[in-house]
GROMACS .gro file of C-alpha atoms in nm:
model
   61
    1UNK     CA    1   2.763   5.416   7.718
    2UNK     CA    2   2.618   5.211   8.020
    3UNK     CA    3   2.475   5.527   8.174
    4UNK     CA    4   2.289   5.652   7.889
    5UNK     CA    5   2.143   5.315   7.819
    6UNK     CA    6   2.053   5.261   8.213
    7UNK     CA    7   1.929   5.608   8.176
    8UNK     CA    8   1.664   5.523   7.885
    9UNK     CA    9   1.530   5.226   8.030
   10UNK     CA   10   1.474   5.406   8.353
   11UNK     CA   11   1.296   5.661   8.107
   12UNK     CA   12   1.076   5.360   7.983
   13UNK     CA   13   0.987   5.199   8.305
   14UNK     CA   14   0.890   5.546   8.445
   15UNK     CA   15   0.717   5.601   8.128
   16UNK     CA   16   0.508   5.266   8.099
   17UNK     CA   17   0.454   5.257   8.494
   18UNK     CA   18   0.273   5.585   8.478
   19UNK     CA   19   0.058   5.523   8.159
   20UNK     CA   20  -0.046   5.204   8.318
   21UNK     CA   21  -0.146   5.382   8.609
   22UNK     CA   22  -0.355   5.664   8.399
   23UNK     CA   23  -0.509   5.369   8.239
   24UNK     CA   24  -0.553   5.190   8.524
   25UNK     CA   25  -0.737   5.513   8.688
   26UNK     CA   26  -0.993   5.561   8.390
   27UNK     CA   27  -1.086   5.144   8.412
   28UNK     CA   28  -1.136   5.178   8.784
   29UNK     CA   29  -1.396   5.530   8.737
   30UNK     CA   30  -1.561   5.309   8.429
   31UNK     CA   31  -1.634   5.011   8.618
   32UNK     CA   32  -1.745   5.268   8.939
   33UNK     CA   33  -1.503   5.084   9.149
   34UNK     CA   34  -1.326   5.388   9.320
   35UNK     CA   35  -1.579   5.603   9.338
   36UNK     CA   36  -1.672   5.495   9.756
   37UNK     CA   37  -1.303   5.491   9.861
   38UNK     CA   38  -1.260   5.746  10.154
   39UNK     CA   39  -1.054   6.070  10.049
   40UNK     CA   40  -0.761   5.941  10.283
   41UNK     CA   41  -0.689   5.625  10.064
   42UNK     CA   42  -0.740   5.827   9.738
   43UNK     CA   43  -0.481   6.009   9.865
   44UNK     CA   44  -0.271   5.734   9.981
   45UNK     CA   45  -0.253   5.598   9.670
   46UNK     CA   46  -0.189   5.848   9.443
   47UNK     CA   47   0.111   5.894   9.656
   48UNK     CA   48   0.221   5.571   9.627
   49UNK     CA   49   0.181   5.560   9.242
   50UNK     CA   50   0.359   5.878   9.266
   51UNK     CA   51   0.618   5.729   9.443
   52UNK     CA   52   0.702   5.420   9.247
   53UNK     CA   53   0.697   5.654   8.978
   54UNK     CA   54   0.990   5.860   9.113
   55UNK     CA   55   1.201   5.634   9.184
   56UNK     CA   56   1.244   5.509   8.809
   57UNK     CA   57   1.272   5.865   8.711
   58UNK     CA   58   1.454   6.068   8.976
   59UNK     CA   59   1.773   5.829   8.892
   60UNK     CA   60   1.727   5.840   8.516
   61UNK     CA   61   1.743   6.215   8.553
   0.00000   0.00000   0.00000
């Protein structure tokens, strides 16, 4: 019983970190505030959202 409900929260932590972050990505290319970043921290940090990300879900799985 402790698993499965350790498992769903994980679920819902992964879930509402990465709509935050989709949400979060559409303010910042409203407001024209990412648009002069340099490709190498783009990628940084959709690697790092990635990453946060995972390790909610890769558990929960």
């Amino acid at each position: 019983m402790k698993a499965g409900i350790f498992t769903i929260i994980l679920l819902i932590i992964s879930n509402v970190f990465m709509t935050a972050a989709w949400y979060g990505n559409l303010k910042l290319k409203e407001m024209h505030i990412s648009t002069d970043w340099p490709l190498i921290l783009v990628i940084l940090a959709s690697w790092g959202v990635a990453l946060i990300e995972y390790f909610f879900m890769i558990p929960a799985n």
